[in-house]
Tab-separated table of C-alpha atoms and ligand atoms in Angstrom:
chain	number	residue	atom	x	y	z
A	1	MET	CA	-5.249	31.859	-6.640
A	2	GLY	CA	-3.704	30.283	-3.577
A	3	THR	CA	-6.761	28.662	-2.269
A	4	ASN	CA	-7.348	26.612	-5.377
A	5	LYS	CA	-6.551	22.901	-4.978
A	6	LEU	CA	-3.630	21.711	-7.199
A	7	ILE	CA	-4.177	18.625	-9.252
A	8	ALA	CA	-1.083	17.117	-10.889
A	9	ILE	CA	-2.010	15.225	-13.888
A	10	LEU	CA	0.314	12.349	-15.071
A	11	PRO	CA	-1.208	10.676	-18.283
A	12	GLY	CA	1.846	8.248	-18.415
A	13	ASP	CA	2.137	5.629	-21.089
A	14	GLY	CA	-0.186	4.126	-23.899
A	15	ILE	CA	-3.817	4.223	-23.432
A	16	GLY	CA	-2.885	6.243	-20.264
A	17	THR	CA	-2.534	9.419	-22.114
A	18	GLU	CA	-5.720	8.742	-24.098
A	19	VAL	CA	-8.214	7.949	-21.306
A	20	LEU	CA	-6.493	10.769	-19.207
A	21	ALA	CA	-7.219	13.189	-22.104
A	22	GLN	CA	-11.118	12.611	-21.563
A	23	ALA	CA	-10.777	12.506	-17.786
A	24	THR	CA	-9.033	15.789	-17.796
A	25	ARG	CA	-11.798	17.248	-19.976
A	26	VAL	CA	-14.182	16.280	-17.237
A	27	LEU	CA	-12.004	18.131	-14.526
A	28	ASP	CA	-11.690	21.232	-16.836
A	29	PHE	CA	-15.455	21.194	-17.160
A	30	TYR	CA	-15.753	21.377	-13.351
A	31	ARG	CA	-13.213	24.059	-13.254
A	32	THR	CA	-14.500	26.197	-15.996
A	33	LYS	CA	-18.104	25.575	-16.039
A	34	ARG	CA	-18.951	24.728	-12.327
A	35	ASN	CA	-16.083	27.101	-10.978
A	36	LEU	CA	-14.700	24.381	-8.697
A	37	PRO	CA	-11.414	25.968	-7.246
A	38	LEU	CA	-9.133	23.603	-9.106
A	39	ASP	CA	-5.541	24.348	-10.762
A	40	LEU	CA	-4.401	21.486	-13.316
A	41	TRP	CA	-0.799	21.016	-13.602
A	42	HIS	CA	0.074	18.916	-16.523
A	43	LEU	CA	3.199	16.673	-16.484
A	44	ASP	CA	4.819	14.766	-19.256
A	45	LEU	CA	6.575	12.084	-17.231
A	46	GLY	CA	6.328	8.616	-18.780
A	47	ALA	CA	8.320	6.472	-21.333
A	48	ASP	CA	8.677	8.838	-23.968
A	49	ARG	CA	10.541	11.376	-21.471
A	50	TYR	CA	12.631	8.780	-19.903
A	51	LEU	CA	13.751	7.560	-23.510
A	52	LYS	CA	14.586	11.201	-24.378
A	53	ASP	CA	16.408	12.392	-21.351
A	54	GLY	CA	16.616	9.774	-18.977
A	55	THR	CA	14.029	11.643	-16.341
A	56	THR	CA	11.674	9.189	-14.355
A	57	TYR	CA	10.252	11.217	-11.604
A	58	PRO	CA	12.560	14.282	-10.500
A	59	GLU	CA	12.962	15.528	-7.226
A	60	GLU	CA	11.455	18.952	-7.880
A	61	VAL	CA	8.334	17.247	-8.933
A	62	ARG	CA	8.140	14.928	-5.808
A	63	LYS	CA	8.695	18.062	-3.911
A	64	ARG	CA	5.806	20.026	-5.213
A	65	ILE	CA	3.332	17.412	-5.286
A	66	SER	CA	4.144	16.566	-1.691
A	67	THR	CA	3.988	20.128	-0.427
A	68	GLU	CA	1.507	21.915	-2.861
A	69	ALA	CA	-0.718	19.532	-4.498
A	70	SER	CA	-4.140	18.097	-3.353
A	71	ALA	CA	-4.318	15.174	-5.582
A	72	VAL	CA	-2.496	13.471	-8.280
A	73	LEU	CA	-4.321	11.787	-11.138
A	74	LEU	CA	-2.409	9.231	-12.883
A	75	GLY	CA	-3.085	7.261	-16.299
A	76	ALA	CA	-0.880	4.330	-16.568
A	77	LEU	CA	2.696	3.328	-16.879
A	78	GLY	CA	4.387	0.631	-18.914
A	79	ASP	CA	5.851	0.630	-22.319
A	80	PRO	CA	7.462	-2.131	-24.325
A	81	ARG	CA	10.486	0.017	-25.092
A	82	VAL	CA	11.352	0.187	-21.611
A	83	PRO	CA	11.201	-3.709	-20.684
A	84	GLY	CA	12.757	-3.079	-17.252
A	85	LEU	CA	10.051	-0.662	-16.295
A	86	GLU	CA	12.287	1.683	-14.504
A	87	HIS	CA	10.363	4.882	-15.166
A	88	ALA	CA	7.211	3.109	-14.137
A	89	ARG	CA	8.550	1.960	-10.879
A	90	ASP	CA	10.100	5.304	-9.953
A	91	ILE	CA	6.961	7.192	-10.713
A	92	LEU	CA	4.078	4.772	-9.602
A	93	PHE	CA	6.066	3.673	-6.513
A	94	GLY	CA	7.457	7.039	-6.027
A	95	LEU	CA	3.884	8.286	-5.363
A	96	ARG	CA	2.318	5.331	-3.475
A	97	PHE	CA	5.464	4.703	-1.275
A	98	GLY	CA	6.734	8.307	-1.107
A	99	LEU	CA	3.400	9.775	0.025
A	100	ASP	CA	2.694	6.993	2.414
A	101	LEU	CA	-0.640	6.138	0.446
A	102	TYR	CA	-1.090	3.020	2.414
A	103	ALA	CA	-4.666	2.169	1.314
A	104	ASN	CA	-5.430	1.402	-2.333
A	105	VAL	CA	-9.034	1.605	-2.368
A	106	ARG	CA	-10.554	-0.334	-5.446
A	107	PRO	CA	-14.337	-0.598	-5.643
A	108	VAL	CA	-15.624	-3.816	-7.607
A	109	LYS	CA	-19.213	-2.507	-8.677
A	110	ALA	CA	-20.982	-3.396	-11.673
A	111	LEU	CA	-23.013	-0.642	-12.987
A	112	ALA	CA	-25.123	-2.590	-15.454
A	113	ASP	CA	-26.509	-6.196	-15.368
A	114	ARG	CA	-25.147	-7.053	-18.745
A	115	LEU	CA	-21.595	-6.022	-17.536
A	116	VAL	CA	-21.733	-9.278	-15.282
A	117	PRO	CA	-20.277	-12.155	-17.118
A	118	LEU	CA	-21.737	-14.808	-14.557
A	119	LYS	CA	-24.669	-17.026	-15.149
A	120	ASP	CA	-27.750	-16.027	-13.302
A	121	ARG	CA	-25.986	-12.976	-11.688
A	122	THR	CA	-26.980	-9.278	-11.963
A	123	ALA	CA	-25.235	-6.061	-11.122
A	124	GLU	CA	-26.769	-6.198	-7.583
A	125	ASP	CA	-24.475	-9.303	-6.972
A	126	VAL	CA	-21.310	-7.339	-7.650
A	127	ASP	CA	-20.911	-4.409	-5.101
A	128	MET	CA	-17.701	-4.740	-2.959
A	129	VAL	CA	-14.498	-2.539	-2.104
A	130	VAL	CA	-11.252	-3.896	-1.812
A	131	PHE	CA	-8.754	-2.296	0.816
A	132	ARG	CA	-5.202	-3.319	-0.741
A	133	GLU	CA	-2.336	-2.636	1.434
A	134	ASN	CA	-0.176	-0.412	-0.769
A	135	THR	CA	3.244	0.524	0.995
A	136	GLU	CA	4.765	-3.090	1.740
A	137	GLY	CA	4.512	-6.617	1.206
A	138	ILE	CA	6.188	-7.959	-1.953
A	139	TYR	CA	6.410	-4.640	-3.542
A	140	VAL	CA	9.242	-3.300	-1.472
A	141	GLY	CA	11.685	-4.386	-3.756
A	142	MET	CA	13.809	-6.069	-1.112
A	143	GLY	CA	15.951	-9.117	-2.176
A	144	GLY	CA	18.190	-9.704	-4.691
A	145	GLN	CA	19.883	-12.057	-7.406
A	146	PHE	CA	22.895	-14.141	-6.797
A	147	LYS	CA	24.873	-16.175	-9.304
A	148	ARG	CA	22.595	-14.637	-12.089
A	149	GLY	CA	22.821	-16.633	-15.273
A	150	THR	CA	24.422	-19.511	-13.916
A	151	ARG	CA	22.940	-22.821	-13.188
A	152	ASP	CA	23.164	-22.025	-9.556
A	153	GLU	CA	21.115	-18.819	-9.534
A	154	VAL	CA	19.190	-17.581	-6.680
A	155	ALA	CA	16.332	-15.015	-7.043
A	156	ILE	CA	14.663	-13.687	-3.778
A	157	ASN	CA	11.975	-11.098	-3.245
A	158	GLU	CA	11.352	-10.488	0.421
A	159	ASP	CA	7.639	-10.071	1.568
A	160	VAL	CA	7.803	-7.344	4.241
A	161	ASN	CA	4.890	-7.070	6.776
A	162	THR	CA	4.765	-4.616	9.678
A	163	ARG	CA	2.556	-4.446	12.579
A	164	LYS	CA	1.788	-0.828	11.733
A	165	GLY	CA	1.205	-1.344	8.009
A	166	VAL	CA	-1.078	-4.481	8.551
A	167	GLU	CA	-3.005	-2.681	11.547
A	168	ARG	CA	-3.582	0.543	9.847
A	169	LEU	CA	-4.831	-1.041	6.550
A	170	ILE	CA	-7.302	-3.446	8.408
A	171	ARG	CA	-8.731	-0.452	10.572
A	172	ALA	CA	-9.197	1.446	7.412
A	173	GLY	CA	-11.468	-1.313	6.018
A	174	PHE	CA	-13.400	-1.660	9.290
A	175	GLU	CA	-13.812	2.121	9.270
A	176	HIS	CA	-15.104	2.183	5.697
A	177	ALA	CA	-17.364	-0.654	6.565
A	178	LYS	CA	-18.775	1.370	9.694
A	179	ALA	CA	-18.974	4.672	7.812
A	180	HIS	CA	-20.883	3.140	4.720
A	181	GLY	CA	-23.216	0.536	6.892
A	182	LYS	CA	-21.550	-2.402	5.671
A	183	LYS	CA	-22.182	-5.615	7.760
A	184	ARG	CA	-19.117	-7.639	6.805
A	185	VAL	CA	-15.428	-7.437	6.318
A	186	HIS	CA	-13.315	-10.332	4.783
A	187	MET	CA	-9.637	-10.588	5.181
A	188	ALA	CA	-7.982	-12.655	2.475
A	189	ASP	CA	-4.689	-14.119	2.941
A	190	LYS	CA	-2.395	-17.329	2.933
A	191	SER	CA	-1.771	-17.960	6.452
A	192	ASN	CA	-1.772	-21.768	5.755
A	193	ALA	CA	1.403	-21.347	3.635
A	194	MET	CA	2.832	-17.918	4.774
A	195	ARG	CA	3.035	-19.006	8.418
A	196	HIS	CA	4.946	-15.750	9.482
A	197	ALA	CA	3.636	-12.753	7.495
A	198	HIS	CA	0.146	-13.884	7.179
A	199	GLU	CA	-0.081	-15.253	10.751
A	200	LEU	CA	0.461	-11.666	11.553
A	201	TRP	CA	-2.394	-10.511	9.205
A	202	TYR	CA	-4.725	-13.098	10.787
A	203	ARG	CA	-3.982	-12.186	14.455
A	204	VAL	CA	-4.275	-8.438	13.786
A	205	PHE	CA	-7.476	-8.776	12.057
A	206	PHE	CA	-9.438	-10.428	14.822
A	207	GLU	CA	-7.861	-8.341	17.186
A	208	VAL	CA	-9.014	-5.062	15.662
A	209	ALA	CA	-12.488	-6.709	14.782
A	210	LYS	CA	-13.285	-6.860	18.346
A	211	GLU	CA	-13.557	-3.053	18.184
A	212	TYR	CA	-16.254	-3.303	15.815
A	213	PRO	CA	-18.690	-5.637	17.281
A	214	GLY	CA	-21.572	-4.736	14.696
A	215	ILE	CA	-19.582	-5.722	11.778
A	216	GLU	CA	-18.805	-9.613	10.997
A	217	ALA	CA	-15.246	-10.389	10.578
A	218	LYS	CA	-14.541	-13.203	8.220
A	219	HIS	CA	-11.204	-14.997	7.313
A	220	VAL	CA	-10.758	-16.467	3.721
A	221	TYR	CA	-7.932	-18.089	2.022
A	222	VAL	CA	-7.221	-15.887	-1.024
A	223	ASP	CA	-7.342	-18.882	-3.456
A	224	ALA	CA	-10.781	-19.867	-1.920
A	225	MET	CA	-11.763	-16.101	-2.409
A	226	CYS	CA	-11.185	-16.293	-6.057
A	227	LEU	CA	-13.468	-19.197	-6.388
A	228	TYR	CA	-16.157	-17.616	-4.272
A	229	MET	CA	-15.853	-14.177	-6.251
A	230	ILE	CA	-17.048	-16.347	-9.252
A	231	GLN	CA	-19.536	-18.571	-7.573
A	232	ASP	CA	-21.176	-15.730	-5.516
A	233	PRO	CA	-19.573	-12.288	-5.323
A	234	SER	CA	-22.634	-10.952	-3.315
A	235	GLN	CA	-21.071	-12.330	-0.192
A	236	PHE	CA	-18.162	-9.557	-0.409
A	237	GLU	CA	-18.836	-6.190	0.905
A	238	VAL	CA	-15.332	-4.991	2.230
A	239	VAL	CA	-12.167	-7.004	1.596
A	240	VAL	CA	-8.955	-6.103	3.266
A	241	THR	CA	-5.735	-7.636	2.046
A	242	CYS	CA	-2.027	-7.586	1.125
A	243	ASN	CA	-0.344	-5.632	-1.664
A	244	LEU	CA	-0.056	-8.676	-4.227
A	245	PHE	CA	-3.136	-10.214	-3.542
A	246	GLY	CA	-5.066	-6.963	-3.681
A	247	ASP	CA	-3.730	-6.497	-7.179
A	248	ILE	CA	-4.589	-9.705	-8.335
A	249	VAL	CA	-8.097	-10.038	-6.720
A	250	THR	CA	-9.015	-6.644	-8.391
A	251	ASP	CA	-8.232	-7.434	-11.787
A	252	LEU	CA	-10.456	-10.713	-11.395
A	253	GLY	CA	-13.026	-8.303	-9.590
A	254	ALA	CA	-12.876	-6.047	-12.674
A	255	ALA	CA	-13.726	-8.911	-14.979
A	256	LEU	CA	-16.961	-9.018	-12.805
A	257	GLN	CA	-17.658	-5.175	-13.438
A	258	GLY	CA	-17.340	-5.406	-17.233
A	259	GLY	CA	-13.308	-5.477	-17.740
A	260	LEU	CA	-10.524	-3.065	-16.612
A	261	GLY	CA	-12.078	-0.258	-18.537
A	262	MET	CA	-14.671	-0.019	-15.781
A	263	ALA	CA	-12.247	-0.417	-12.619
A	264	SER	CA	-11.185	2.804	-10.741
A	265	SER	CA	-8.985	3.222	-7.608
A	266	ALA	CA	-7.846	5.716	-4.983
A	267	ASN	CA	-4.612	5.603	-3.172
A	268	VAL	CA	-5.071	7.314	0.142
A	269	HIS	CA	-3.750	7.749	3.651
A	270	PRO	CA	-6.954	7.545	5.821
A	271	LYS	CA	-6.935	8.904	9.402
A	272	VAL	CA	-7.799	5.741	11.487
A	273	PRO	CA	-8.031	5.300	15.205
A	274	ARG	CA	-4.652	4.206	17.219
A	275	CYS	CA	-2.694	4.405	13.988
A	276	CYS	CA	-1.700	7.170	11.638
A	277	ASP	CA	-1.121	9.694	14.496
A	278	ASP	CA	1.826	11.059	12.303
A	279	GLY	CA	0.616	14.676	12.024
A	280	HIS	CA	-0.447	14.138	8.440
A	281	GLY	CA	-3.740	12.633	8.468
A	282	ASP	CA	-6.440	13.512	5.897
A	283	GLU	CA	-4.168	16.267	4.618
A	284	ARG	CA	-1.903	14.095	2.818
A	285	VAL	CA	-1.934	14.408	-1.105
A	286	ALA	CA	-3.938	11.461	-2.415
A	287	MET	CA	-3.391	9.709	-5.870
A	288	PHE	CA	-6.074	8.713	-8.292
A	289	GLU	CA	-5.820	6.046	-11.135
A	290	PRO	CA	-7.943	3.326	-13.141
A	291	VAL	CA	-6.838	-0.218	-12.254
A	292	HIS	CA	-5.904	-0.935	-15.744
A	293	GLY	CA	-2.425	-0.510	-17.493
A	294	SER	CA	-1.101	1.054	-20.604
A	295	ALA	CA	-2.444	-1.625	-22.815
A	296	PRO	CA	0.244	-1.576	-25.694
A	297	PRO	CA	-1.855	-3.244	-28.039
A	298	LEU	CA	-4.760	-0.983	-27.827
A	299	ALA	CA	-2.700	2.238	-27.654
A	300	GLY	CA	-3.073	4.963	-30.412
A	301	LYS	CA	-6.272	3.346	-31.826
A	302	ASP	CA	-8.841	5.342	-30.031
A	303	LEU	CA	-10.424	1.981	-28.636
A	304	ALA	CA	-9.739	2.326	-24.874
A	305	ASN	CA	-12.520	2.776	-22.449
A	306	PRO	CA	-11.989	6.024	-20.574
A	307	LEU	CA	-15.100	5.258	-18.226
A	308	ALA	CA	-12.810	3.758	-15.614
A	309	SER	CA	-10.786	7.078	-15.635
A	310	VAL	CA	-14.104	8.945	-15.315
A	311	LEU	CA	-15.077	7.140	-12.303
A	312	THR	CA	-11.670	7.803	-10.930
A	313	VAL	CA	-12.108	11.415	-11.370
A	314	GLY	CA	-15.517	10.969	-9.206
A	315	MET	CA	-13.320	9.219	-6.387
A	316	MET	CA	-10.994	12.161	-6.399
A	317	LEU	CA	-13.743	15.026	-6.349
A	318	ALA	CA	-15.416	12.933	-3.580
A	319	HIS	CA	-11.957	12.981	-1.648
A	320	LEU	CA	-11.692	16.761	-2.238
A	321	GLY	CA	-15.071	17.467	-0.753
A	322	TRP	CA	-17.508	17.166	-3.541
A	323	PRO	CA	-19.297	13.742	-3.012
A	324	ASP	CA	-22.280	14.443	-4.902
A	325	GLU	CA	-19.886	14.971	-8.022
A	326	GLU	CA	-18.937	11.283	-7.616
A	327	LYS	CA	-22.599	10.116	-7.473
A	328	ARG	CA	-23.335	12.313	-10.493
A	329	LEU	CA	-20.266	11.035	-12.555
A	330	GLU	CA	-21.114	7.310	-11.485
A	331	ALA	CA	-24.870	7.646	-12.520
A	332	LEU	CA	-23.571	9.357	-15.947
A	333	VAL	CA	-21.162	6.236	-16.753
A	334	ALA	CA	-23.992	3.806	-15.948
A	335	ARG	CA	-26.188	5.554	-18.521
A	336	ALA	CA	-23.310	5.569	-20.844
A	337	VAL	CA	-23.113	1.869	-20.744
A	338	ALA	CA	-26.940	1.504	-20.712
A	339	GLU	CA	-27.390	3.834	-23.767
A	340	LYS	CA	-24.424	2.178	-25.423
A	341	LYS	CA	-22.489	5.430	-25.582
A	342	CYS	CA	-19.320	3.622	-24.740
A	343	THR	CA	-16.483	1.572	-26.348
A	344	ARG	CA	-16.538	-1.872	-27.665
A	345	ASP	CA	-15.129	-3.640	-24.772
A	346	VAL	CA	-18.341	-2.801	-22.860
A	347	GLY	CA	-20.529	-3.468	-25.794
A	348	GLY	CA	-20.677	0.047	-27.543
A	349	GLU	CA	-19.127	1.212	-30.913
A	350	PHE	CA	-17.954	4.493	-29.716
A	351	GLY	CA	-14.387	5.482	-29.758
A	352	THR	CA	-12.306	6.812	-26.574
A	353	ARG	CA	-12.974	10.390	-27.799
A	354	ALA	CA	-16.528	10.046	-28.712
A	355	VAL	CA	-17.272	8.693	-25.227
A	356	GLY	CA	-15.493	11.741	-23.733
A	357	ASP	CA	-17.638	14.117	-26.153
A	358	TRP	CA	-20.835	12.211	-24.768
A	359	VAL	CA	-19.626	12.459	-21.168
A	360	VAL	CA	-18.960	16.111	-21.265
A	361	GLY	CA	-21.918	16.755	-23.215
A	362	GLU	CA	-24.247	15.341	-20.628
A	363	LEU	CA	-22.600	16.885	-17.769
A	364	ALA	CA	-23.406	20.290	-19.245
A	365	HIS	CA	-27.146	19.296	-19.029
A	366	ALA	CA	-26.773	17.519	-15.693
A	367	PHE	CA	-27.063	20.555	-13.175
B	1	LIG	P1	-3.467	-3.816	-18.902
B	1	LIG	O1	-4.373	-3.437	-17.751
B	1	LIG	O2	-2.831	-2.763	-19.613
B	1	LIG	O3	-4.383	-4.690	-19.984
B	1	LIG	C1	-4.981	-5.840	-19.699
B	1	LIG	C2	-6.166	-6.213	-20.676
B	1	LIG	O4	-7.355	-5.402	-20.332
B	1	LIG	C3	-5.811	-6.271	-21.966
B	1	LIG	O5	-6.673	-6.970	-22.745
B	1	LIG	C4	-6.241	-4.708	-22.207
B	1	LIG	O6	-6.667	-4.514	-23.880
B	1	LIG	C5	-7.526	-4.414	-21.493
B	1	LIG	N1	-7.820	-3.176	-20.935
B	1	LIG	C6	-6.894	-2.519	-20.152
B	1	LIG	N2	-7.654	-1.336	-19.814
B	1	LIG	C7	-8.437	-1.060	-20.985
B	1	LIG	C8	-9.415	0.192	-21.179
B	1	LIG	N3	-9.384	1.164	-20.539
B	1	LIG	N4	-10.365	-0.029	-22.255
B	1	LIG	C9	-10.393	-1.540	-22.826
B	1	LIG	N5	-9.577	-2.402	-22.610
B	1	LIG	C10	-8.578	-2.386	-21.552
B	1	LIG	O7	-2.468	-5.045	-18.254
B	1	LIG	P2	-1.138	-5.479	-18.936
B	1	LIG	O8	-1.333	-5.897	-20.527
B	1	LIG	O9	-0.775	-6.786	-18.056
B	1	LIG	O10	0.086	-4.276	-18.838
B	1	LIG	C11	0.369	-3.550	-19.914
B	1	LIG	C12	1.399	-2.512	-19.332
B	1	LIG	O11	0.810	-1.690	-18.235
B	1	LIG	C13	2.520	-3.482	-18.587
B	1	LIG	O12	3.735	-2.589	-18.506
B	1	LIG	C14	2.035	-3.159	-16.986
B	1	LIG	O13	3.392	-3.390	-16.209
B	1	LIG	C15	1.458	-1.921	-16.961
B	1	LIG	N6	0.387	-1.737	-15.830
B	1	LIG	C16	0.574	-0.482	-15.300
B	1	LIG	C17	-0.504	-0.062	-14.305
B	1	LIG	C18	-0.477	1.443	-13.705
B	1	LIG	O14	0.312	2.130	-14.296
B	1	LIG	N7	-1.084	1.469	-12.728
B	1	LIG	C19	-1.474	-1.049	-14.104
B	1	LIG	C20	-1.398	-2.328	-14.683
B	1	LIG	C21	-0.583	-2.733	-15.678
B	2	LIG	C1	-1.708	-1.946	-10.727
B	2	LIG	C2	-0.347	-2.546	-11.450
B	2	LIG	C3	0.793	-2.212	-10.779
B	2	LIG	C4	0.763	-2.981	-9.429
B	2	LIG	C5	2.169	-2.631	-11.475
B	2	LIG	C6	2.087	-1.898	-12.814
B	2	LIG	C7	3.271	-2.651	-11.007
B	2	LIG	O1	-0.758	-3.802	-11.714
B	2	LIG	O2	-1.621	-0.968	-10.351
B	2	LIG	O3	-2.522	-2.612	-10.420
B	2	LIG	O4	1.052	-4.134	-9.443
B	2	LIG	O5	0.484	-2.471	-8.442
B	3	LIG	MN1	-2.820	-4.567	-11.423
């Protein structure tokens, strides 16, 4: 059916394949039992394929994703047999950069008190969302090595920050705050050390903030932010930051929500005022992935927590126009944790597949 939404599914490597198998069952439930108009397109890209025939991210796949798909669901990429991570970079950055998905939206929300490892803190204290810039910064791959392997060698990675890139990400954070009734936006940088790049972030942040008078704009140095996230995470509601710092603080954030097995994310291109007037706007294909990687030591053991991927499916369904399903899946995940129908990392004794069985079984009664 031409009106169905096409979802490209890329399980990738290691536990990525195991958690996406369960996430795919959830999607399949919605497709077959709830009649959501979805078509699933299963792709085998990852380390196995790369080692077999050298394929990383083929042009015909790139083209079909960008012209026909509504969303991409990605597991994780990374395999010890590919130490240079060539395939992972081509696929992951091919999607993030290639689709210009400039905002990596990473909720840091604890779904049960016992998941919060901080003394005298509860789940109420951990509820923020990080807007990570996703298309520039240190990730652009500019730079090089000189005199490699000699005593004089030089290694450079350039940190690229553009007015457009910084401004649209900051605006996306403020727009999110406005739409969700949040009172405060933090911008985390290192403008004290990175005098050029982060002076731009600092200046643009307070310029944009003037257009959102009801929302408090607070600057925080990212090192101090790491301290405050542990001392009192409740002060953070929306955080905007650069690509690298967003990567790092969301792993720290994951620790506050029960570990990487609970952290979901969306890579999107929100249409924001005064930016993004490029004619694509909200129509652009978005990509959804758990925050975690391929966890090679866990792979193949049925130990990986699939709940981050279930939450990620929720973010995807909300993006596609079914926000109630995100709420339903989040409530179900919270119950999986509360009732210990979960894996060991979050205090249960279930295997990956058994958690999927439980989630799909409960979904069948949830309507
Ligand atoms: P990782 O996220 O794979 O694992 C970090 C820690 O979290 C490990 O202790 C792991 O056991 C645990 N963990 C992660 N996911 C879990 C889950 N679902 N359930 C239970 N425990 C979980 O990070 P790493 O070890 O630094 O990286 C492994 C590989 O993954 C590397 O090749 C890295 O480059 C890659 N990676 C890929 C992505 C991605 O594709 N988006 C993200 C992060 C890391
Ligand atoms: C993530 C990962 C990636 C990143 C790696 C695998 C390049 O850590 O998605 O958080 O740094 O963006
Ligand atoms: Mn990361």
